[in-house]
Short mmCIF file of N, CA and C in Angstrom, two decimals:
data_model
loop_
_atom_site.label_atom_id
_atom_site.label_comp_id
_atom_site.label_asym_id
_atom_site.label_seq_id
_atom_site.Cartn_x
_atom_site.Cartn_y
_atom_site.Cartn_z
N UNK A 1 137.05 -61.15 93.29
CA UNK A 1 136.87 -60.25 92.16
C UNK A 1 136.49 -58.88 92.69
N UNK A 2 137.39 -57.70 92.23
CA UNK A 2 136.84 -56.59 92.72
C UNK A 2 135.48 -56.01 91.71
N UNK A 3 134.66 -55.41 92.60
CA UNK A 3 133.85 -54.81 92.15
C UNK A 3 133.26 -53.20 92.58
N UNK A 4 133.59 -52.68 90.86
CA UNK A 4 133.75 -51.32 90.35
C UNK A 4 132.07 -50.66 89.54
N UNK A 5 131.59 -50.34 90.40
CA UNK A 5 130.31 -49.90 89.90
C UNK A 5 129.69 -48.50 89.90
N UNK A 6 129.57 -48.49 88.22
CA UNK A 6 129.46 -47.02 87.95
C UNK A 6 128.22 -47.17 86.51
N UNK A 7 126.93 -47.13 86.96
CA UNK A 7 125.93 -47.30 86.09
C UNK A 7 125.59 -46.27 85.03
N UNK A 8 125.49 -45.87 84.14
CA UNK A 8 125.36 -44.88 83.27
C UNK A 8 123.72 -45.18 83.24
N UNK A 9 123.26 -44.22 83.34
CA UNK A 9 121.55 -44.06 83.51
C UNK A 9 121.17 -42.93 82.73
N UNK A 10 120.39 -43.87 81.56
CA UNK A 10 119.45 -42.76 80.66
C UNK A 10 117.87 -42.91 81.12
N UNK A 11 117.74 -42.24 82.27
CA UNK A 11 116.21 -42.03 82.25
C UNK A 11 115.22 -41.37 81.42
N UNK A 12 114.27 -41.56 81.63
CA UNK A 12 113.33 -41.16 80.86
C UNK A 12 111.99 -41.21 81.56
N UNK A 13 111.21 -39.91 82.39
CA UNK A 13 110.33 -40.04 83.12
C UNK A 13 109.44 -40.69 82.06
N UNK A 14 108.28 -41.31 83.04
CA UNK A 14 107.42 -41.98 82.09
C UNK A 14 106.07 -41.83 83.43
N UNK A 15 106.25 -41.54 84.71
CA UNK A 15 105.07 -40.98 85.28
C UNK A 15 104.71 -39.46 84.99
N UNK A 16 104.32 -38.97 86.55
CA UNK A 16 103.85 -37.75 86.76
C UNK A 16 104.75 -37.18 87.38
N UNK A 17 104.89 -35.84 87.64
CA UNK A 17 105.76 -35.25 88.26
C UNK A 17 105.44 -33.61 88.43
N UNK A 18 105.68 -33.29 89.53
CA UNK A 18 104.88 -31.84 89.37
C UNK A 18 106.19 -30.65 90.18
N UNK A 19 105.85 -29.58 88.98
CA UNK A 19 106.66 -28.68 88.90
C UNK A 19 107.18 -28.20 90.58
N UNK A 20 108.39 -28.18 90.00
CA UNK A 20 108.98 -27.45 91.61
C UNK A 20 109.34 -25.71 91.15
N UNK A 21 108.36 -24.85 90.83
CA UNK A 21 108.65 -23.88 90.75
C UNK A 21 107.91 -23.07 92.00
N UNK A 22 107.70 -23.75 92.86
CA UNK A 22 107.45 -23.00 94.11
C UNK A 22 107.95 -23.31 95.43
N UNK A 23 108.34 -22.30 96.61
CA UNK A 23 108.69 -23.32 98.07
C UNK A 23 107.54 -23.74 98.02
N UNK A 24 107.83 -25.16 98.86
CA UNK A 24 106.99 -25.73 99.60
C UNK A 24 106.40 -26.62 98.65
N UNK A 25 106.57 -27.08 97.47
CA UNK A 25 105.62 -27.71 96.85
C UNK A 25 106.35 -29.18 96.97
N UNK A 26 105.05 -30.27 97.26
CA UNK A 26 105.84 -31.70 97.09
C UNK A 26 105.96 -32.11 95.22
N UNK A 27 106.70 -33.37 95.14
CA UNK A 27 107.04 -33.70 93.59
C UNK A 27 107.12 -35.14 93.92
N UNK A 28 106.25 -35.98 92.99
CA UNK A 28 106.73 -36.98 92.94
C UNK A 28 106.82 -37.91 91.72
N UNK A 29 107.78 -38.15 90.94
CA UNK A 29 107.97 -38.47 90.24
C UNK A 29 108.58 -39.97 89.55
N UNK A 30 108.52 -40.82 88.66
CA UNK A 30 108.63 -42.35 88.09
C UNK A 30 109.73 -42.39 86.91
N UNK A 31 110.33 -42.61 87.19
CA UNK A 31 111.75 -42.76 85.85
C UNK A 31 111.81 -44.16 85.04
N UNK A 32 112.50 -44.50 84.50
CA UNK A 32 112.23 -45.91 83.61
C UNK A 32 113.04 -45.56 82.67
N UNK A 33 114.18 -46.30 82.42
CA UNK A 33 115.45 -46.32 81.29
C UNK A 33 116.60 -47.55 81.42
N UNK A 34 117.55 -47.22 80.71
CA UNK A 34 118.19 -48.43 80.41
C UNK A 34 119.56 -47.81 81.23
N UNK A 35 120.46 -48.71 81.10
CA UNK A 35 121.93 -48.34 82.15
C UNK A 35 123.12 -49.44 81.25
N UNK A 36 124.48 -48.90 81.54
CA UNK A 36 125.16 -49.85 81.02
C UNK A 36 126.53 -49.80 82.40
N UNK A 37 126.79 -50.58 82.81
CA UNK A 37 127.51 -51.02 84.19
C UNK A 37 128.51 -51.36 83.76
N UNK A 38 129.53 -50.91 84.53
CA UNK A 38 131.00 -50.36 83.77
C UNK A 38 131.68 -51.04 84.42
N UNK A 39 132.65 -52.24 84.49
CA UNK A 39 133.65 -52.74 85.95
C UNK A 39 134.40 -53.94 85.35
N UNK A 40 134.80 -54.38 85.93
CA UNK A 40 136.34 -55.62 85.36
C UNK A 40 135.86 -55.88 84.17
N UNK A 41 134.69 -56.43 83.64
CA UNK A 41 134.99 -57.32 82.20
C UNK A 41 134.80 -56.28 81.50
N UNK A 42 135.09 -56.61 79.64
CA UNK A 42 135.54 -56.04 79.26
C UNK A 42 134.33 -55.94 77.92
N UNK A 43 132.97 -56.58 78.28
CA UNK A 43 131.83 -56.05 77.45
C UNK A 43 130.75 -55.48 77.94
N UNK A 44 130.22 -54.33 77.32
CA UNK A 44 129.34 -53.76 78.38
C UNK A 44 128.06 -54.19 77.44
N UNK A 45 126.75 -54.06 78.54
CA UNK A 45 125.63 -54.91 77.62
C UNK A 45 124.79 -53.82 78.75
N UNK A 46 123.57 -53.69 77.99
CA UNK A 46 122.40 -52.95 78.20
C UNK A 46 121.52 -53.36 79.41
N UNK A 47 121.07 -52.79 80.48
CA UNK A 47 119.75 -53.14 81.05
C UNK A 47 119.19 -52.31 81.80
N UNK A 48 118.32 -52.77 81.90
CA UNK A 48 116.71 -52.00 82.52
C UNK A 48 116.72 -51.60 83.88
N UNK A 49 116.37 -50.05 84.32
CA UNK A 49 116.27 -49.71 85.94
C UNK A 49 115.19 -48.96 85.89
N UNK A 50 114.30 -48.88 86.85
CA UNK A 50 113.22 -47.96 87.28
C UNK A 50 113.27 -47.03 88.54
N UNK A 51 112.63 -46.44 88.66
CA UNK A 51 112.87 -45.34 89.64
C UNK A 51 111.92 -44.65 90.00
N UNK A 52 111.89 -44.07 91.62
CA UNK A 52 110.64 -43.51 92.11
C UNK A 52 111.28 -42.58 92.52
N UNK A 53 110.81 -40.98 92.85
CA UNK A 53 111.38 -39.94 93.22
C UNK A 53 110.20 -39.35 93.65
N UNK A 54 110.92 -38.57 95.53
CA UNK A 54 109.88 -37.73 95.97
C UNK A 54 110.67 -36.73 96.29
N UNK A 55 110.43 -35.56 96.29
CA UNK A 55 110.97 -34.32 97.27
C UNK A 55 110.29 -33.60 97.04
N UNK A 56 110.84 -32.26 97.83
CA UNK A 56 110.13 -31.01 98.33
C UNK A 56 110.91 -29.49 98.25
N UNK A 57 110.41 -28.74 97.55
CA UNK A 57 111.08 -27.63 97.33
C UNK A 57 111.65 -26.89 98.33
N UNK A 58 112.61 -26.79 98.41
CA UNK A 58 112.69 -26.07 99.72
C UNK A 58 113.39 -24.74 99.71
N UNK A 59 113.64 -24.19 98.22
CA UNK A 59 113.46 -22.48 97.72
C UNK A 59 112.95 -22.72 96.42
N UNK A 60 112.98 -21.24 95.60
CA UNK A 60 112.64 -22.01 94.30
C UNK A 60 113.63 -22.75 93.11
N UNK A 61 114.64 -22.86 93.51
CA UNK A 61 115.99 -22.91 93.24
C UNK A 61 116.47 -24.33 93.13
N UNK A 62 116.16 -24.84 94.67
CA UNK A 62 116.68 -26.06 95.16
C UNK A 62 115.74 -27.03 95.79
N UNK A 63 115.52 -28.30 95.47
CA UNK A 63 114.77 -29.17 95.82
C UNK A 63 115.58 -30.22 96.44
N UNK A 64 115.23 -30.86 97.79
CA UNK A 64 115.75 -31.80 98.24
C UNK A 64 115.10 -33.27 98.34
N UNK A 65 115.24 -34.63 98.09
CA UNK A 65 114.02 -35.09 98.22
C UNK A 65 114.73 -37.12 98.64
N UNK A 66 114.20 -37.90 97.76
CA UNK A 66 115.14 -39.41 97.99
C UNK A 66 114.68 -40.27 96.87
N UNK A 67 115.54 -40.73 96.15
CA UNK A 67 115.43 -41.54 95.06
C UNK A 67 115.67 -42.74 95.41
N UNK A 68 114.93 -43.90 94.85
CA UNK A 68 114.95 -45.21 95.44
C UNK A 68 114.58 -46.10 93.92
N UNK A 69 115.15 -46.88 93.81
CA UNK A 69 114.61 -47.56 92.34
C UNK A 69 115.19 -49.20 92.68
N UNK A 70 115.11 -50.01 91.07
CA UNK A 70 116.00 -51.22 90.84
C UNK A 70 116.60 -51.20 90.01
N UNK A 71 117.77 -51.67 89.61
CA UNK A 71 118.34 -51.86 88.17
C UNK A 71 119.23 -53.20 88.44
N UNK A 72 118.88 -53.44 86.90
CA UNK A 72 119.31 -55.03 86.43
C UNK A 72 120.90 -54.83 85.70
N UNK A 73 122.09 -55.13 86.36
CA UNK A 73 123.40 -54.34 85.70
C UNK A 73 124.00 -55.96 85.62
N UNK A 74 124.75 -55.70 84.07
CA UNK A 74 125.13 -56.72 83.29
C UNK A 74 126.30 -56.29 82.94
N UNK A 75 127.31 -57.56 82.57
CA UNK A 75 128.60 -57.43 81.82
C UNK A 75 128.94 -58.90 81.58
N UNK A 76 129.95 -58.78 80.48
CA UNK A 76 129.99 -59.98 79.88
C UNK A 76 132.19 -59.52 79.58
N UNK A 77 132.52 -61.27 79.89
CA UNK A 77 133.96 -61.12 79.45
C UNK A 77 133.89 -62.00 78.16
N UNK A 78 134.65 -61.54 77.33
CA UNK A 78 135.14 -61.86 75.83
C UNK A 78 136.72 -61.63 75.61
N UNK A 79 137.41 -62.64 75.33
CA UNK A 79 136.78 -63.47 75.62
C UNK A 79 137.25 -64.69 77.52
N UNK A 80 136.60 -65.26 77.65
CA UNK A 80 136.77 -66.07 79.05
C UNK A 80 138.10 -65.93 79.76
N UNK A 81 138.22 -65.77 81.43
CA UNK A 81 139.23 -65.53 81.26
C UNK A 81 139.37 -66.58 82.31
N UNK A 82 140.49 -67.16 83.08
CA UNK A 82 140.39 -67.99 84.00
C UNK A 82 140.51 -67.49 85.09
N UNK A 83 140.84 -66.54 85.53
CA UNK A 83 140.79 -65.67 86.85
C UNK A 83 139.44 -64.91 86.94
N UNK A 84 138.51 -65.26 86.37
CA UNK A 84 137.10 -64.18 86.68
C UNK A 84 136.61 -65.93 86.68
N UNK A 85 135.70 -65.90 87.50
CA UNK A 85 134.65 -67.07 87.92
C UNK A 85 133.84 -67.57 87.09
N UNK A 86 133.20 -66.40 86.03
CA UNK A 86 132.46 -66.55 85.18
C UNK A 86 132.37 -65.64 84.47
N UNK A 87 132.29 -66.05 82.76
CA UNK A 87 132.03 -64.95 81.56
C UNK A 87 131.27 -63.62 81.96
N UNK A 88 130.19 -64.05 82.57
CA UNK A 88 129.07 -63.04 82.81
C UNK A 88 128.81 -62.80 84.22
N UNK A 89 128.32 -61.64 84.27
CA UNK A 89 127.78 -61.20 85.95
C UNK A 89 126.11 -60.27 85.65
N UNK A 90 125.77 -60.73 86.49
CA UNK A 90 124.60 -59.86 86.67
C UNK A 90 124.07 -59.23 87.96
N UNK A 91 123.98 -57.74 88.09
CA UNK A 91 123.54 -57.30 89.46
C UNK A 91 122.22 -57.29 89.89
N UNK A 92 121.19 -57.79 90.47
CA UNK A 92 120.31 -57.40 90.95
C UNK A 92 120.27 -56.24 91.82
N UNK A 93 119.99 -54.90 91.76
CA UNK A 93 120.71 -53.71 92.36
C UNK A 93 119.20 -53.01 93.07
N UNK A 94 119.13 -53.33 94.12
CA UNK A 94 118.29 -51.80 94.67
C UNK A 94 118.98 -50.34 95.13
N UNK A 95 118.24 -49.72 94.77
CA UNK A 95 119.29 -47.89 94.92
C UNK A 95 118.20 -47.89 96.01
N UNK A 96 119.03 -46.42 97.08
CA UNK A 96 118.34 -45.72 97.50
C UNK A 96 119.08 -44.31 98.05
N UNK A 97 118.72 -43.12 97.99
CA UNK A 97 119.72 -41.97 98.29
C UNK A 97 118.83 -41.07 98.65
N UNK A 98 119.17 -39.83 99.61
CA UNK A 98 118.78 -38.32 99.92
C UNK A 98 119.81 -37.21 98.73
N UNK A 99 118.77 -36.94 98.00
CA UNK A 99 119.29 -35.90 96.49
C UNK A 99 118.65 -34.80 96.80
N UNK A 100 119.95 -33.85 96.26
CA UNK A 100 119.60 -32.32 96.08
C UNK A 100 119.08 -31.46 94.24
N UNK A 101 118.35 -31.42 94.13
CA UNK A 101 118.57 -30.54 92.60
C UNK A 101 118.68 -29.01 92.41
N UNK A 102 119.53 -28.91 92.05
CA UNK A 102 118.77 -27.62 91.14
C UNK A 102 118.79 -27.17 90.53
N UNK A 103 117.45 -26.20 90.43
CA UNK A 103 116.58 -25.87 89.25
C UNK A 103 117.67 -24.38 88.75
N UNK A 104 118.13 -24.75 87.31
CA UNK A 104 118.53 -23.91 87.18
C UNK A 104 117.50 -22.15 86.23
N UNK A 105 116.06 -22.98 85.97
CA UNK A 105 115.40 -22.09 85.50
C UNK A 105 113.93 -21.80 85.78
N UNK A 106 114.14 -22.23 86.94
CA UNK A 106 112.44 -22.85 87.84
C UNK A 106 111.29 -22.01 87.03
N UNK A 107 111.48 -20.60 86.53
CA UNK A 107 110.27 -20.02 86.08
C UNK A 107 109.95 -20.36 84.89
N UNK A 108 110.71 -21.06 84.13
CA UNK A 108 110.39 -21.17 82.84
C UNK A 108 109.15 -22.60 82.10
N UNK A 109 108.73 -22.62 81.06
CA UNK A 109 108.15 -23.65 80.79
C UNK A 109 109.39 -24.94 80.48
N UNK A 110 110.47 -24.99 80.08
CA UNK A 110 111.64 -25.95 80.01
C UNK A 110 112.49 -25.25 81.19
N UNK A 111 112.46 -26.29 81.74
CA UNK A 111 113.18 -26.18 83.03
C UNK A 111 114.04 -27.21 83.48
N UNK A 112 115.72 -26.65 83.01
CA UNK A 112 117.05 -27.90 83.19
C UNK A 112 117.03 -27.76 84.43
N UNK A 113 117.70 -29.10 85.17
CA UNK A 113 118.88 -29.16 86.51
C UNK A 113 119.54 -29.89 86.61
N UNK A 114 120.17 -29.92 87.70
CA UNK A 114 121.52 -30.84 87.95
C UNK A 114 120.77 -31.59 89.28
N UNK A 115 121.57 -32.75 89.53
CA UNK A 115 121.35 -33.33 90.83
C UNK A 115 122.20 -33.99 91.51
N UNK A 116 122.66 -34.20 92.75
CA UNK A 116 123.61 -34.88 93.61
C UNK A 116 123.02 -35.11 94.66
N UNK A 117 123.66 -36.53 94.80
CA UNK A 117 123.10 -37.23 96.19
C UNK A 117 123.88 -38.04 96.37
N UNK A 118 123.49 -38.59 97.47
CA UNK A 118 124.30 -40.13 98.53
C UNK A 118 122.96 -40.96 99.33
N UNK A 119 123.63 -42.29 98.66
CA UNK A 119 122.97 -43.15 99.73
C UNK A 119 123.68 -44.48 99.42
N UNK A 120 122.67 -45.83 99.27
CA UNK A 120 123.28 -47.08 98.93
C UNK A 120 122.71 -47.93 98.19
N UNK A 121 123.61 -49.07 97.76
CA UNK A 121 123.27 -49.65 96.81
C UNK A 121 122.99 -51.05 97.48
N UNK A 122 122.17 -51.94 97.29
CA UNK A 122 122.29 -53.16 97.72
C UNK A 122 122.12 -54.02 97.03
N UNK A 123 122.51 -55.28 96.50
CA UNK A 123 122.95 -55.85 95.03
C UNK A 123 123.32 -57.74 95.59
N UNK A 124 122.93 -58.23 94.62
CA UNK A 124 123.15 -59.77 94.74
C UNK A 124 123.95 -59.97 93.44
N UNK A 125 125.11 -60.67 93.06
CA UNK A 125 125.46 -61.12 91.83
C UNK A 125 125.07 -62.52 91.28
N UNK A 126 124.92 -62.63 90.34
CA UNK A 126 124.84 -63.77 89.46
C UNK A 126 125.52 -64.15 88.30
N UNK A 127 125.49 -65.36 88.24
CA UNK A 127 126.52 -65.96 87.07
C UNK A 127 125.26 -65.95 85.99
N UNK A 128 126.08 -66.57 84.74
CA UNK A 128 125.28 -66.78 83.62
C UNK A 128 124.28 -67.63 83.69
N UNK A 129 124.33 -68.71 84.74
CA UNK A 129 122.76 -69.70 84.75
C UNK A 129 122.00 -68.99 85.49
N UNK A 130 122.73 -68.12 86.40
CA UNK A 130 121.44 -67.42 87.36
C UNK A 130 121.88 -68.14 88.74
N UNK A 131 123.38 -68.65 88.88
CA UNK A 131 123.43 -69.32 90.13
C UNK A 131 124.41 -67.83 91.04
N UNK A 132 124.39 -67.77 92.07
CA UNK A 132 124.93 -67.07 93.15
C UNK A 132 126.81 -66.56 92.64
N UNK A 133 126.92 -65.15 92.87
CA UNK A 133 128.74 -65.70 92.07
C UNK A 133 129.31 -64.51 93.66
N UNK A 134 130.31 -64.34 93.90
CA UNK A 134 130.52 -66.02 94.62
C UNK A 134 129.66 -66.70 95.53
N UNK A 135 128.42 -66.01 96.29
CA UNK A 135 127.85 -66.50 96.83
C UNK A 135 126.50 -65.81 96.93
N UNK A 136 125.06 -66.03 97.91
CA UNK A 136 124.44 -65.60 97.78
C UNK A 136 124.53 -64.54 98.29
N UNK A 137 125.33 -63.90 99.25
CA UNK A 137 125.08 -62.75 100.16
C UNK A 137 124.55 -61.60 99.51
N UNK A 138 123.78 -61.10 100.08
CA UNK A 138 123.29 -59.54 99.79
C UNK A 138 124.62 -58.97 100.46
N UNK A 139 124.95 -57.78 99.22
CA UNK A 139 126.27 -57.02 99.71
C UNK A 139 125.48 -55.26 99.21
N UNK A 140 126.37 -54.58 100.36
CA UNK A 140 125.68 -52.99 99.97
C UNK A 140 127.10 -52.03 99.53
N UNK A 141 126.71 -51.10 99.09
CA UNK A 141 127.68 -50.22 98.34
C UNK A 141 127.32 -48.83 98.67
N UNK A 142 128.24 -47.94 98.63
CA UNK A 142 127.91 -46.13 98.81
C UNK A 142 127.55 -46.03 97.50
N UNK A 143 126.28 -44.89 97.34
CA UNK A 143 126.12 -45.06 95.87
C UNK A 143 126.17 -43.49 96.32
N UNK A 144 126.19 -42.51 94.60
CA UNK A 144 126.37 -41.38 94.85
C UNK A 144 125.94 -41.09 93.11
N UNK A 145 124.44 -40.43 93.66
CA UNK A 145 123.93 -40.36 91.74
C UNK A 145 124.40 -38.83 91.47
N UNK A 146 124.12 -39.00 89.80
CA UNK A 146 124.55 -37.09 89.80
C UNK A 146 124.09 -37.32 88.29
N UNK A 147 123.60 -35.61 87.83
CA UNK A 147 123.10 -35.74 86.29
C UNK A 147 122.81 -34.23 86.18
N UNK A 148 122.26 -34.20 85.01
CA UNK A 148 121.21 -33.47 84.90
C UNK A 148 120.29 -33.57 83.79
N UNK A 149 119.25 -32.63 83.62
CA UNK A 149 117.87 -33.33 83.40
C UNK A 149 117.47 -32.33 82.87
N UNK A 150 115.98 -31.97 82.19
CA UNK A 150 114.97 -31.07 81.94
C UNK A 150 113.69 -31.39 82.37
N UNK A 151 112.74 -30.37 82.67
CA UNK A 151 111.12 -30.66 82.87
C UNK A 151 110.78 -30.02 81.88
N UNK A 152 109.61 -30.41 81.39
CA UNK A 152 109.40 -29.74 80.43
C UNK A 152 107.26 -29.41 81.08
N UNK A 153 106.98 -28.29 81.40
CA UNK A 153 105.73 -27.99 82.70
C UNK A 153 104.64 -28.54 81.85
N UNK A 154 104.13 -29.17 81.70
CA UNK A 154 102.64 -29.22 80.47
C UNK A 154 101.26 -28.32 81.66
N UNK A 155 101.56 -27.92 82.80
CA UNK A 155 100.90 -27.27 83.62
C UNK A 155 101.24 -26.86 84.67
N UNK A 156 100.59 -26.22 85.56
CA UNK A 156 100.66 -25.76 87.07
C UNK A 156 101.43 -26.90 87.88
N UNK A 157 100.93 -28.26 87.37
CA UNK A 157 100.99 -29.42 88.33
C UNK A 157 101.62 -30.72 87.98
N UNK A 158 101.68 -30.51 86.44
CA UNK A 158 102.66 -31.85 85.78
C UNK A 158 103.63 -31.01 85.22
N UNK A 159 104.55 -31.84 85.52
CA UNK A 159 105.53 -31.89 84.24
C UNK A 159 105.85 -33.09 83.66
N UNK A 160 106.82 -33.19 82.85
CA UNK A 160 107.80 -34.53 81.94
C UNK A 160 108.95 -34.36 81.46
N UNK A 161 110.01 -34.99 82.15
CA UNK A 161 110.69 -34.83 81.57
C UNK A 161 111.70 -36.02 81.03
N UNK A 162 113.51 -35.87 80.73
CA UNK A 162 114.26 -36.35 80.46
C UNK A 162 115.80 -36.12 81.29
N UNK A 163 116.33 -37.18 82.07
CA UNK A 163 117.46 -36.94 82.66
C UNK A 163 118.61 -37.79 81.90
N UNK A 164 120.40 -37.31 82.20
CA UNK A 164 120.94 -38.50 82.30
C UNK A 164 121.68 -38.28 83.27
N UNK A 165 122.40 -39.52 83.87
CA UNK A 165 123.15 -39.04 84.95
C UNK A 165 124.14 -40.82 84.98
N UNK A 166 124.96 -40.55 85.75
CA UNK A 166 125.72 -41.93 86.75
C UNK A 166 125.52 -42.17 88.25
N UNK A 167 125.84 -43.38 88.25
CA UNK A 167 125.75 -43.87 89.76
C UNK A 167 126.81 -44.64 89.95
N UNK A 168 127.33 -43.60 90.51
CA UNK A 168 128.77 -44.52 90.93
C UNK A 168 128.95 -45.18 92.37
N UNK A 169 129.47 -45.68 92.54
CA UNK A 169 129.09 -46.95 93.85
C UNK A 169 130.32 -48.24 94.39
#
């Protein structure tokens, strides 16, 4: 079975995160949202990824840093087909990548950007009981996130915000 993976990610910070409106400043920030995983079958179903983010300003412009999270990626065939192994798949997915952003309005109190990066994905599949599909191997993937986002500063040192982006892989 080929596998086509392209996660649609609505984050939604839910830690801390502190403004990159200066060089030199570190950021580290906690994401938490849902994803819907896009590939052979032909129902897409909802699930849960989290996310940790660090980087470092490195003008006021552009921040470079590495995103690392998990996400739980699901799909379901409707109906059964006899050439797919099983109705359902499920990914157990760890991310991890070196990302660039930037800030397209660093001075402001709402502050959008964009982001691009590369790294990998590493992922186990599962069938619908939760048994191995086709097998147990841990398999890895090029992943390559991209979005964009807002901060919104509540100070010198926090912000909060809202991203969306894909991870295609």
């Amino acid at each position: 079975m080929r596998v086509l993976h392209s996660a649609l990610l609505l984050c939604f910070l839910s830690g801390l995160a502190h403004s990159q409106s200066n060089v030199g400043r570190w950021s580290f920030g906690a994401h938490g949202g849902i994803n819907n995983f896009v590939n052979d079958y032909n129902r897409r179903m909802i699930g849960v990824g989290t996310e940790l983010t660090l980087r470092y300003g490195v003008t006021r412009s552009f921040s470079l840093g590495l995103k690392t999270g998990y996400e739980d990626l699901k799909a379901r065939q409707e109906p059964p087909l006899s050439v797919l192994p099983s109705d359902y798949v499920k990914l157990r997915a760890f991310t991890s990548s070196i990302t660039g952003w930037i800030h397209l309005d660093p001075d402001k109190p709402f502050a959008p950007y964009l982001y691009l990066g590369g790294g990998a994905l590493v992922y186990t599949r599962e069938a619908g009981e939760g048994e191995p599909l086709p097998d147990d191997k841990v398999k890895t993937s090029i992943l390559i996130p991209a979005g964009l986002g807002f901060e919104s500063h509540l100070s010198r040192s926090v912000s909060v915000g809202v991203e969306m982006g894909v991870h295609l892989g």
